[in-house]
XYZ file of C-alpha atoms in Angstrom:
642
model
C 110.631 93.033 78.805
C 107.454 94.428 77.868
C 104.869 92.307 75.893
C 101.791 93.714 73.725
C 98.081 92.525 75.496
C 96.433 91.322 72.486
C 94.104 88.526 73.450
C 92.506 87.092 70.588
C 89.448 84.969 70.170
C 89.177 81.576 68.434
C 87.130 82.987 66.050
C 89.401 85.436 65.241
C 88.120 88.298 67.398
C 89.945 89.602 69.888
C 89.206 89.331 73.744
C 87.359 92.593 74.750
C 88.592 93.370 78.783
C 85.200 92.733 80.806
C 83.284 95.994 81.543
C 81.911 94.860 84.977
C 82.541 92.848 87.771
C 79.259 90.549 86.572
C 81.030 89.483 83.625
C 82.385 86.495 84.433
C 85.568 85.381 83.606
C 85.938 84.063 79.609
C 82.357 85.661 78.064
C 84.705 86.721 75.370
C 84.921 83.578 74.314
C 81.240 82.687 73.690
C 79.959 83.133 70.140
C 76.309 82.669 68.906
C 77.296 79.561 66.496
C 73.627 78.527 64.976
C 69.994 80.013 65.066
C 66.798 78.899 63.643
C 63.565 81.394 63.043
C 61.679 78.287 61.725
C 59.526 77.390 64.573
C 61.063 76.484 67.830
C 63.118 79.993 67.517
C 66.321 78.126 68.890
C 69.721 79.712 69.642
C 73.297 77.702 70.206
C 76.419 79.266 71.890
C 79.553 78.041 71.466
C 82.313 78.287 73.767
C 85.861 79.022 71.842
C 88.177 78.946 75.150
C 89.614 76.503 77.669
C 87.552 77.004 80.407
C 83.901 76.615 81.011
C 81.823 79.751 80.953
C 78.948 80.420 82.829
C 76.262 82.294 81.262
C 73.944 82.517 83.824
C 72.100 85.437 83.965
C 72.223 86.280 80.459
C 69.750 87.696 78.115
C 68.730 88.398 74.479
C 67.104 91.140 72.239
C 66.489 91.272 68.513
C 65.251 94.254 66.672
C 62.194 94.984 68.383
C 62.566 93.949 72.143
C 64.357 94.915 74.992
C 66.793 92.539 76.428
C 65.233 89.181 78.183
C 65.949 86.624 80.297
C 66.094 83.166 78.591
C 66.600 79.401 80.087
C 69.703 77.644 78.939
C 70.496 73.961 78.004
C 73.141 74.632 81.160
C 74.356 76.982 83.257
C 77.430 77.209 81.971
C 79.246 76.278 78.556
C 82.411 74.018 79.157
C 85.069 74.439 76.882
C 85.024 73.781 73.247
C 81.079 73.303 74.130
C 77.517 74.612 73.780
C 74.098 75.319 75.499
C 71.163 76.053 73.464
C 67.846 77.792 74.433
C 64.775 78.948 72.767
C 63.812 82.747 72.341
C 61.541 83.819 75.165
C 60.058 86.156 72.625
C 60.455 84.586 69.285
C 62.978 85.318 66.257
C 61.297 86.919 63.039
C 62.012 85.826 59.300
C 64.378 88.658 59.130
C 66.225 89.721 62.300
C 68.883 90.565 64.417
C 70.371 88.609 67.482
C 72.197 90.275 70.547
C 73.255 88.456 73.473
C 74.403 90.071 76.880
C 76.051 89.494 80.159
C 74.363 89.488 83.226
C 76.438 92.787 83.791
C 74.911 94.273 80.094
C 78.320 93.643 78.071
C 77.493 92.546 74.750
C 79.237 89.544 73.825
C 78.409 88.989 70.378
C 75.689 89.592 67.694
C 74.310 88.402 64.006
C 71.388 89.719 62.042
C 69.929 87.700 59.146
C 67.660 88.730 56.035
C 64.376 87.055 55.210
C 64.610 82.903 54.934
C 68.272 83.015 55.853
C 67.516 81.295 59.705
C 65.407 78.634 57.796
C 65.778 75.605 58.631
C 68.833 77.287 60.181
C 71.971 79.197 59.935
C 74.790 78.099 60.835
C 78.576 79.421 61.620
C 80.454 76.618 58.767
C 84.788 76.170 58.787
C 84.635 75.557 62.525
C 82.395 75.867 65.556
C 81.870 79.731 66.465
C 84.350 80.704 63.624
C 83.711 80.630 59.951
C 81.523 82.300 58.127
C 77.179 82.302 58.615
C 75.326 80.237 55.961
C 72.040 78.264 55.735
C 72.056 75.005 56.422
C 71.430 72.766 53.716
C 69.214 70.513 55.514
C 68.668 70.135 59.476
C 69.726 72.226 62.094
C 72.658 70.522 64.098
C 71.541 72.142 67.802
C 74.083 70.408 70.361
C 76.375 68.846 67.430
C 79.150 70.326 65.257
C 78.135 72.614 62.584
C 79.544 71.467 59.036
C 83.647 71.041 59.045
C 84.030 73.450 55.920
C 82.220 75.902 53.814
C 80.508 74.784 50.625
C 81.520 76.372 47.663
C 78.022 77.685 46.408
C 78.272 79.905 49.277
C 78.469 83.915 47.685
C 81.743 85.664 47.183
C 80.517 88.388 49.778
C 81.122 85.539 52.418
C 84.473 85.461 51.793
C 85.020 89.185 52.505
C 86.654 89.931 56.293
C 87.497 92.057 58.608
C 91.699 92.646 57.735
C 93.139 95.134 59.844
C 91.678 97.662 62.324
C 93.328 100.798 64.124
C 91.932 102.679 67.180
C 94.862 105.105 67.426
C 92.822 108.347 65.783
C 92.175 107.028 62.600
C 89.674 104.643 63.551
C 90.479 103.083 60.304
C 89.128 99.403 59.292
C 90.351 97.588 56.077
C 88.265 94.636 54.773
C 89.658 92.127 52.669
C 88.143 90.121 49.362
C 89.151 86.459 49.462
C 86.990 85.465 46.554
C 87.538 85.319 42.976
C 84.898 88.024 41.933
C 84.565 91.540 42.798
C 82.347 92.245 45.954
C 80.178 95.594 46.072
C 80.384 96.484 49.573
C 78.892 100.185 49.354
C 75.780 99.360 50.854
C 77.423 97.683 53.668
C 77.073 98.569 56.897
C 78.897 98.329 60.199
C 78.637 99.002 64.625
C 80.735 99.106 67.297
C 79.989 97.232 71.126
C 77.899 100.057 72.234
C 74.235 99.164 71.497
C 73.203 102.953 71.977
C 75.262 103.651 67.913
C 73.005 103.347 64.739
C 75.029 101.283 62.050
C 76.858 103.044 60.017
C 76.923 102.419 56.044
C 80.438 101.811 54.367
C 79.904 104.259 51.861
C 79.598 106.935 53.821
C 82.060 106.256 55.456
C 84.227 106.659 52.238
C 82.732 107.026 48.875
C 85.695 105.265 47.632
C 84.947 102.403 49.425
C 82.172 100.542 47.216
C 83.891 97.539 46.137
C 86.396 95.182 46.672
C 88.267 93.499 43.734
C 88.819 89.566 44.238
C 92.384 89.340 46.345
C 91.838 93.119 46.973
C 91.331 95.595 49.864
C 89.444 98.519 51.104
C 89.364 100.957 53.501
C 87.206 103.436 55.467
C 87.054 105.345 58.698
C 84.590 104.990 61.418
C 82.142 107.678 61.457
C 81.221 106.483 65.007
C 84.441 106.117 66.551
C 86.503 103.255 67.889
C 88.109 103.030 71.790
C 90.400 101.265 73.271
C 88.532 98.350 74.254
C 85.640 97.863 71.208
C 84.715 95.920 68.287
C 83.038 95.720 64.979
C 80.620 94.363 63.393
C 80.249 94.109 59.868
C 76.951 93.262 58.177
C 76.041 93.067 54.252
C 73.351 94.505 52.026
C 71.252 92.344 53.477
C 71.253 92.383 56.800
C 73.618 89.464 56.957
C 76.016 89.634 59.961
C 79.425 89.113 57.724
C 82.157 89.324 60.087
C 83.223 90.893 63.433
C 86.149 91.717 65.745
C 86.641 92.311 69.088
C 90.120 94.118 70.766
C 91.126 95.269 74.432
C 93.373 97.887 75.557
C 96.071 98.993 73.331
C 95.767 95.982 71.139
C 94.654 98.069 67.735
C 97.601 100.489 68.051
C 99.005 101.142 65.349
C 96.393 97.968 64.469
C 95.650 94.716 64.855
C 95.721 92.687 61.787
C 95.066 88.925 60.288
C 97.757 86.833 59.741
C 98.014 85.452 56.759
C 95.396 87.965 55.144
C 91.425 86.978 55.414
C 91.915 83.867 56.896
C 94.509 83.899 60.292
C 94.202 84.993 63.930
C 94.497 88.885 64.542
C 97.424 89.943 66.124
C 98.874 93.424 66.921
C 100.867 94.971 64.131
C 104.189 96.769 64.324
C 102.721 99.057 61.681
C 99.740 99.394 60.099
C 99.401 98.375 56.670
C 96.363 99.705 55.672
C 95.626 99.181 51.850
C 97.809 96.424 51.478
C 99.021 93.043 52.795
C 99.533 92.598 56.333
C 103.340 93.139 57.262
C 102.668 90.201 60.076
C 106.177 91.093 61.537
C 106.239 92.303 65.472
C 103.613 92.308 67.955
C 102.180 88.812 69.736
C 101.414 85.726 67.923
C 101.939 85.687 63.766
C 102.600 83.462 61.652
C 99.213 82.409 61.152
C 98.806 80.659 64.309
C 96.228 81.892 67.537
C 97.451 84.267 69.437
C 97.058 83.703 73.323
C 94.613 86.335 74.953
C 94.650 86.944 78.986
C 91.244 87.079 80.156
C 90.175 88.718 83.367
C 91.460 91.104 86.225
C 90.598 94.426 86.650
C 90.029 96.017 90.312
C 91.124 98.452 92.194
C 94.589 98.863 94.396
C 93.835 98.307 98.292
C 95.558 100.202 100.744
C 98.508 98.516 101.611
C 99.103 96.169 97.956
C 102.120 97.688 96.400
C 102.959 95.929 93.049
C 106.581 95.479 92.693
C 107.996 95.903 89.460
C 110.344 92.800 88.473
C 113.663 92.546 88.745
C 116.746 90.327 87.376
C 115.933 90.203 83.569
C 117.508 87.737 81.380
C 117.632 86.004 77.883
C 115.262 82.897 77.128
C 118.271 80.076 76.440
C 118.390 78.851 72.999
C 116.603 75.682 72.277
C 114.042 76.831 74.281
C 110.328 75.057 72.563
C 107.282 77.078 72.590
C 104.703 76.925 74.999
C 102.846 72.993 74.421
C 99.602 74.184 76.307
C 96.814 76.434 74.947
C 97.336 80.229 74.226
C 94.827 81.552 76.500
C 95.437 82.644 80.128
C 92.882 84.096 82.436
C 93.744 85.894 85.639
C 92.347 83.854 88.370
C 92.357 85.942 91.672
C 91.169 88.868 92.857
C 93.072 92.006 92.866
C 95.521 92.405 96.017
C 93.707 89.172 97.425
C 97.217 88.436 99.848
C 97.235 91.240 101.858
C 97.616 89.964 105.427
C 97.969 91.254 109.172
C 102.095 90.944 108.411
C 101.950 92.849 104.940
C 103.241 95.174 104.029
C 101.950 94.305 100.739
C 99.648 92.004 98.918
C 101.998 90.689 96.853
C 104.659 87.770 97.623
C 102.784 84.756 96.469
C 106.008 82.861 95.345
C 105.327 78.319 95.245
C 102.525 76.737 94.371
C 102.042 72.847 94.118
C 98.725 71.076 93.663
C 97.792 68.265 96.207
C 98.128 64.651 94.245
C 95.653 63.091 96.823
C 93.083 66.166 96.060
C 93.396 67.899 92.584
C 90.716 70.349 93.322
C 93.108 71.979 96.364
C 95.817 74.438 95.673
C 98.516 75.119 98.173
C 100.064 78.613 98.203
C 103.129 79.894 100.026
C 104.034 83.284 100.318
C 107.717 85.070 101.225
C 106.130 86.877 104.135
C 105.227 83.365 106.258
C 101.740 82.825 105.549
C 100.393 79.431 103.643
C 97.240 79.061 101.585
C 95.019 76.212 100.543
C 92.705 77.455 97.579
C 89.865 75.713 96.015
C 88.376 76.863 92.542
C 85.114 79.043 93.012
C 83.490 80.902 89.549
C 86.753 80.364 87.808
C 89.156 81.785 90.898
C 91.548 80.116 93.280
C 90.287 81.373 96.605
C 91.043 80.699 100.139
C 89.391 77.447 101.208
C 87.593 78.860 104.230
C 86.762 75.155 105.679
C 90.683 75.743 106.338
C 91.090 79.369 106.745
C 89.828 81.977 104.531
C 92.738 84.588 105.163
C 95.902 81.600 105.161
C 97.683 80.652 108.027
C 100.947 82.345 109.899
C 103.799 79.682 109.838
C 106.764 79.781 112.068
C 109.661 77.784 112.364
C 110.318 74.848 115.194
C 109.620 75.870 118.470
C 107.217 78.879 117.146
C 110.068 81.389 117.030
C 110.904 83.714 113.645
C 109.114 84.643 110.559
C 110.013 81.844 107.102
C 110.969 83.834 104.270
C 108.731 81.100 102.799
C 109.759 80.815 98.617
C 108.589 76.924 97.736
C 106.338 74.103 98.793
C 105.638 70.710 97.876
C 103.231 67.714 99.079
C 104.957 64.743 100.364
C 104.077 61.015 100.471
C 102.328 61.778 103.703
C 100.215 64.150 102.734
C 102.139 67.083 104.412
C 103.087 69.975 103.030
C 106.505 70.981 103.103
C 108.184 74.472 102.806
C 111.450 76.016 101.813
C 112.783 78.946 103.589
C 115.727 81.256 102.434
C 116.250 83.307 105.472
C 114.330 84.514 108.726
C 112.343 87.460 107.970
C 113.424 89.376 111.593
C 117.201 88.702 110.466
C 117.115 88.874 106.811
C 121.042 89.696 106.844
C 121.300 86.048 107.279
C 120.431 83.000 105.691
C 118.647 79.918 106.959
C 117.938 77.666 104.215
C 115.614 75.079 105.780
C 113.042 72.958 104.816
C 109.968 72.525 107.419
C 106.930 70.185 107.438
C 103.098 70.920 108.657
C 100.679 68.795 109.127
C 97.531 71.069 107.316
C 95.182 69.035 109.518
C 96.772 70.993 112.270
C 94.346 73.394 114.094
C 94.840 76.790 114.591
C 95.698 80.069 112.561
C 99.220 79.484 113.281
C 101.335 76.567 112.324
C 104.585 75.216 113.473
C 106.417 72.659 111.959
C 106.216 68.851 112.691
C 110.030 68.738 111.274
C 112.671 70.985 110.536
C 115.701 70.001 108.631
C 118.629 73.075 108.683
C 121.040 73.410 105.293
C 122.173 76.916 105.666
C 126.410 75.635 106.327
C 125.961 73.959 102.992
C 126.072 77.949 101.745
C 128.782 79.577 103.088
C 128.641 81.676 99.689
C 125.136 83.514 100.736
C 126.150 84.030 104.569
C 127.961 87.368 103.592
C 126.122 89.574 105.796
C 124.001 91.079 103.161
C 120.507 90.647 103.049
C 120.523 89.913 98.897
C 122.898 87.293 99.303
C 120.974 85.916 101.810
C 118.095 86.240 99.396
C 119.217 83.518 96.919
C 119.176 80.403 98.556
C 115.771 78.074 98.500
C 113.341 79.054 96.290
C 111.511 75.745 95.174
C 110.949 71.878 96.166
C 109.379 68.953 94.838
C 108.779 66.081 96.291
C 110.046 63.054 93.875
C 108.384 59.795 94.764
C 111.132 56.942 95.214
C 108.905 55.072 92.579
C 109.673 57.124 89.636
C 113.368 57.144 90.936
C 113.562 53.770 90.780
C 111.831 52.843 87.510
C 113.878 55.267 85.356
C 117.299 53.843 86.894
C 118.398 56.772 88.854
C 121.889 55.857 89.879
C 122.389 56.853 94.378
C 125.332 59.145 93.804
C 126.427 58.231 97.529
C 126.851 54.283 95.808
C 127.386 54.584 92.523
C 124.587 51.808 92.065
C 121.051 51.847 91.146
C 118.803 53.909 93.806
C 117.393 51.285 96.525
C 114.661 53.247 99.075
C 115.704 50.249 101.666
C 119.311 51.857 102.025
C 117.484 54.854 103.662
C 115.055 53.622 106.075
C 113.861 56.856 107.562
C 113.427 59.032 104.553
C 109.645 58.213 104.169
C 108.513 57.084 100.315
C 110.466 60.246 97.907
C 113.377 62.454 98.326
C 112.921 66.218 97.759
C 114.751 68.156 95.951
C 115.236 71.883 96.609
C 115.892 74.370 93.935
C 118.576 76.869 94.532
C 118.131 80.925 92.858
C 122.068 81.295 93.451
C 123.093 78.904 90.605
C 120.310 77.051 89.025
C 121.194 73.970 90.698
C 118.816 71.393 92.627
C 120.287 69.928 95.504
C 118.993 66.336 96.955
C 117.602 65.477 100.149
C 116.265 62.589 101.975
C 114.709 63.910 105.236
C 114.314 61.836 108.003
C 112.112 61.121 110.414
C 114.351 61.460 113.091
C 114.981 65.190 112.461
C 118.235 64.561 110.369
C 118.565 64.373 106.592
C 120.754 62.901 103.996
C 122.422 64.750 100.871
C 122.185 63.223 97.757
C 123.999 65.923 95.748
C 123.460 68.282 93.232
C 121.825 68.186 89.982
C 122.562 71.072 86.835
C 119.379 72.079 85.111
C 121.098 74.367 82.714
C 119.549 77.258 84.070
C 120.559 80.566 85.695
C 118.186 80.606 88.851
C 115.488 77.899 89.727
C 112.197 79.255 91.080
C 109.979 76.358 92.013
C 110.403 72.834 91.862
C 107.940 70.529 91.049
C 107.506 66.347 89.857
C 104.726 66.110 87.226
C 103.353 62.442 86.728
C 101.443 63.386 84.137
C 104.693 63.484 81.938
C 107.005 61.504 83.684
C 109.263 64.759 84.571
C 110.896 66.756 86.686
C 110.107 70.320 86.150
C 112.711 73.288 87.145
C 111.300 76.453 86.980
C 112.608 80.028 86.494
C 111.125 83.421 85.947
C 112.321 86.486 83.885
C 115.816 85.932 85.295
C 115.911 83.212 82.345
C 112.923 84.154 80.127
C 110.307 82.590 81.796
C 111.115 79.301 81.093
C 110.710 75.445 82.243
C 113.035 72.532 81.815
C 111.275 69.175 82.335
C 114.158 66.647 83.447
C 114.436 63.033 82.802
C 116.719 59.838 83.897
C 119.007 59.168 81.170
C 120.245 55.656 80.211
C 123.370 56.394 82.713
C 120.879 56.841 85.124
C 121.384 60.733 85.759
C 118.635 63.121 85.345
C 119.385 65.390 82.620
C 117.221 68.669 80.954
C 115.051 67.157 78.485
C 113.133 70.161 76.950
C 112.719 73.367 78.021
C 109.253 75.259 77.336
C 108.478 79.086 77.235
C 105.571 80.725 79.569
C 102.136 81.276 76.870
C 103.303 84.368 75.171
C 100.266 86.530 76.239
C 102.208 85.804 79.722
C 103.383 89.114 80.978
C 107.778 88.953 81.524
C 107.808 89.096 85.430
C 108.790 87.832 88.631
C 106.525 84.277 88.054
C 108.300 82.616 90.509
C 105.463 79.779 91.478
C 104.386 76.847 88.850
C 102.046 73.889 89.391
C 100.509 71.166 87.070
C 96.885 69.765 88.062
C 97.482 65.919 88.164
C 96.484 64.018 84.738
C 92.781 62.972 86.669
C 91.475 66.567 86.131
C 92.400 66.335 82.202
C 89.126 67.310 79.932
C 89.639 67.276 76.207
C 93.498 66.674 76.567
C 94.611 69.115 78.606
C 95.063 70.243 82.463
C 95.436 73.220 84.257
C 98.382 75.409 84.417
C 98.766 77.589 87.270
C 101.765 80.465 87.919
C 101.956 83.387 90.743
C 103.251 86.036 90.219
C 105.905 87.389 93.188
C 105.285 91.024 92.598
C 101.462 91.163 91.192
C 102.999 93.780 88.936
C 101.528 92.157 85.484
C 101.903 94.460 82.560
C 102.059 97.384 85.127
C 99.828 100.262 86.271
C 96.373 100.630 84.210
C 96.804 97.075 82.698
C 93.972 95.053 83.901
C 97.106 92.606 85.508
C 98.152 94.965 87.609
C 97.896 93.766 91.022
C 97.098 90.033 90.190
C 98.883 87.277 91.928
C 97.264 84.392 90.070
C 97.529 83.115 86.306
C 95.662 79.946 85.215
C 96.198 78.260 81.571
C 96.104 74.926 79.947
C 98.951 71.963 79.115
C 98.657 68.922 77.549
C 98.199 65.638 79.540
């Protein structure tokens, strides 16, 4: 199942792909919001996204000088934030603003006509989204800019940007939401690349001088439009009106507003050109932000073969959308797994955040090597006070390679993995579960326990190495604590769960997700090398992917990938003391539909502004497939609520 790439901004722009490796990850994001030419010459940013932005490095021009350096508030812009700075050259009564990546991409611009910066102007309808006005009184540097527009403002504010193609038309309809006629002839407009002179409307297309009040026009670029571009409209006056921003593929046939002048753009079905927008097909609709995926790019390494995914099936009815934020960024490099063992860089399959340290990721992948990343400039990268290329983990005694699939962090602080099979007899399974102690030293690890399941699945010992293939694929660890508070009833007793009746299982049970049939089966693993089963548990679900107990809501969280439409069913004790599905969530639809067989939660300490990270891996680093700026990406990071 192929999905369209249409990232769109907050402000209704959509996310331009980053033109060089300086860029850092979410620039798109940042809008100029407010600037004053009244004195101080004072700019404010404002950060539309979910994830802080740095902006180091940056620099300004206006109409007369080159591109300079300037001193923020801060070196970066958190999310739903802003930095301010002060011209290092000064702003002029009339003027226009650029601002730049360290790497030269221009992220956005406004121009202004004489007295319009004074005392400021200001973005009003919403931080870095509505339209530019003066203020009325005092600039607002470092606070929100006015919650709506005031009705004084002209009718040629209310004109937008509508629809936009860059399929050989280069066609771009604006839109009239005002209640008079707007004469738009003198108009004129520019695309991202700083080396094109504007362009006027009108000759662009005579017929295009004005636009009745609920009415449309349309004209063709003169200078072009590419894949990944934007425009940016300004008035008679030199009044920066509107603008828009699209990456690869996203304007073709177009990329329209949903509802018309006033929703997020999304990519069209067909272009509607003239007329209202068909909002049918495509990302996103229905008036509400689309999700854009941010990031990635790079080039193939010898040796990193994406894998396209496999196994395909229907999201299950019921299924609720996505509860986080619609953005995802890409948050590794490209082929970053390749190890000694290859062949490929690919195989990054469980992922489970450490509840005693929420700023450490731990990574398993199939071909028995384990991971502990730490954020660095927005990427989950090897923590290389631990090992920067991963460690080699083996099972008891040293011997065989783990077809590693899931891991989890007990009550110890160890991090337990599942294994489906031994990678130098895959014909075979050996569904086990094996502990490390990660303050072990060494580049290779062997485990402290090893607990053995594979007679429990007769069904996958067939002889053939696919069969063998769908055993263990997730665990979580489930503290006893949450067990017993909810009233989980011990299916060995038929009584309420009581951790004294198993004296060497340590303080939670695990439970192990199975890919043959959806199911999660129940363990308490001894000290002593043995282990108890508790049973099996029905999620509803096809396959199950990665395991993983969320205290932020209480749940359980069974995990599957395209094999059942990239979905999530968060489990609960019911008042009979099973745990049931409770609701089942979709991936962020900007997701692309592949083998995303890892899924972790960052504990409810890290939440800023209501939400936590969301992290996935994908098994195959195939993404939206070859020239996709995906491609070869292991690593997705989003947002959910806390």
């Amino acid at each position: 199942m192929a999905l369209t790439l249409s990232g769109l901004l907050a402000t209704g722009m959509l996310a331009a792909q980053p033109a060089a490796a300086a860029d850092p990850v979410g620039y798109q994001n940042v809008r100029i919001n407010e600037v004053t030419s009244s004195g101080n010459d004072t700019v404010e940013l404002y950060n539309t996204g979910s994830t802080a932005v740095s902006v180091s490095g940056w620099k300004m021009s206006d109409d007369s000088f080159s591109p300079q350096s300037f001193t923020p508030s801060s070196t970066a812009i958190p999310a739903g934030g802003s930095v301010t700075f002060n011209s290092p050259k000064g702003l002029g009564d009339a003027d226009k603003l650029v601002i730049y990546t360290s790497g030269g991409t221009v992220v956005d611009r406004v121009e202004w006509a004489t007295g319009k910066a004074k005392p400021a102007m200001a973005r009003c309808g919403g931080d870095g989204t509505g339209a530019w006005v003066t203020a009325a009184s005092a600039a607002t540097f470092g606070a929100a800019n006015a919650s709506g527009c005031p009705s004084s403002i002209p009718a040629a504010s209310r004109v937008r940007i509508n629809e936009v193609t860059s399929d050989g038309s280069d066609t771009v309809e604006l839109y009239n939401g005002g209640t008079s006629a707007v004469s738009v002839g003198s108009w004129k407009y520019v695309d991202n690349d700083t080396a094109h002179s504007a362009a006027t409307v009108s000759s662009s297309s005579p017929s295009a001088s004005s636009i009745p009040a609920g009415g449309y026009v349309t004209f063709d670029s003169t200078i072009g439009l590419g894949d990944n571009d934007s425009v940016f409209l300004v008035d008679g006056s030199g009044n920066t009106v509107d603008s828009v921003t699209w990456t690869t593929g996203a304007a073709k046939p177009s990329d329209e507003r949903c509802a018309d002048g006033t929703g997020w753009f999304r990519t069209a079905a067909t272009a509607t050109l003239g007329g209202a927008n068909s909002c049918s097909g495509g990302v996103g609709g229905g008036g509400s932000q689309t999700g854009r995926l941010l990031g990635g790019g790079g080039s193939l390494t010898s040796g990193c073969t994406p894998e396209a995914p496999s196994g395909s099936g229907s999201t299950p009815a019921g299924t609720s959308a996505w509860p986080g934020g619609p953005d995802v960024t890409i948050v590794d490099d490209v082929c970053a797994f390749t190890t000694s063992t290859g062949p490929e860089g690919r195989d990054v399959s469980g992922l489970a955040f450490d509840p005693a340290n929420p700023s450490a990721l731990w990574a398993v992948k199939n071909k028995n090597w384990l991971y502990k990343l730490v954020k660095s400039n927005g990427k989950w990268i090897p923590d290389t006070t631990w090992s920067a290329t991963g460690k080699q983990i083996r099972f008891a005694g040293g011997s065989g390679e783990p077809d590693a699939e899931g891991l989890t962090v007990g009550g110890n602080g160890h991090v337990y993995v599942t294994s489906e099979r031994d990678n130098t007899n895959n014909t075979r399974p050996k569904d086990t579960i094996l502990e490390f102690d990660p303050a072990a030293t060494g580049s290779t690890l062997t485990p402290v326990h090893q607990w053995d399941m594979t007679s429990q699945f007769p069904q996958l010992d067939t002889g053939d190495k696919d069969d063998a293939n769908l055993g263990f694929e997730g665990v979580g660890h489930v503290p006893d604590s949450w067990l017993t508070a909810n009233g989980w009833t011990d299916p060995l007793t038929g009584a309420a769960y009581d951790p004294a009746d198993y004296p060497l299982h340590g303080s939670g049970l695990f439970f192990a997700g199975l890919e043959y049939d959806g199911s999660l089966r129940v363990y308490g693993l001894n000290s002593d090398g043995t282990f108890t089963t508790f049973g099996t548990i029905a999620t509803g679900k096809a396959s199950v992917m990665d395991v993983t107990y969320d205290a932020g809501t209480q749940r359980l969280v069974a995990t599957c990938d395209n094999t059942c439409g990239e979905t999530h069913t968060f489990m609960k004790v019911n008042s009979s003391g099973a745990i049931v599905p409770d609701v089942t969530y979709t991936n962020p639809a900007v997701m692309p539909a592949d083998n995303l067989e890892g899924f972790a939660l960052a504990p409810a300490s890290t939440c800023v502004g209501g939400f936590r990270e969301a992290v996935w891996s994908d098994d195959g680093v195939h993404g939206f497939g070859s020239g996709s700026s995906s491609y070869g990406h292991a690593l997705y990071s989003g947002t959910f609520p806390c």
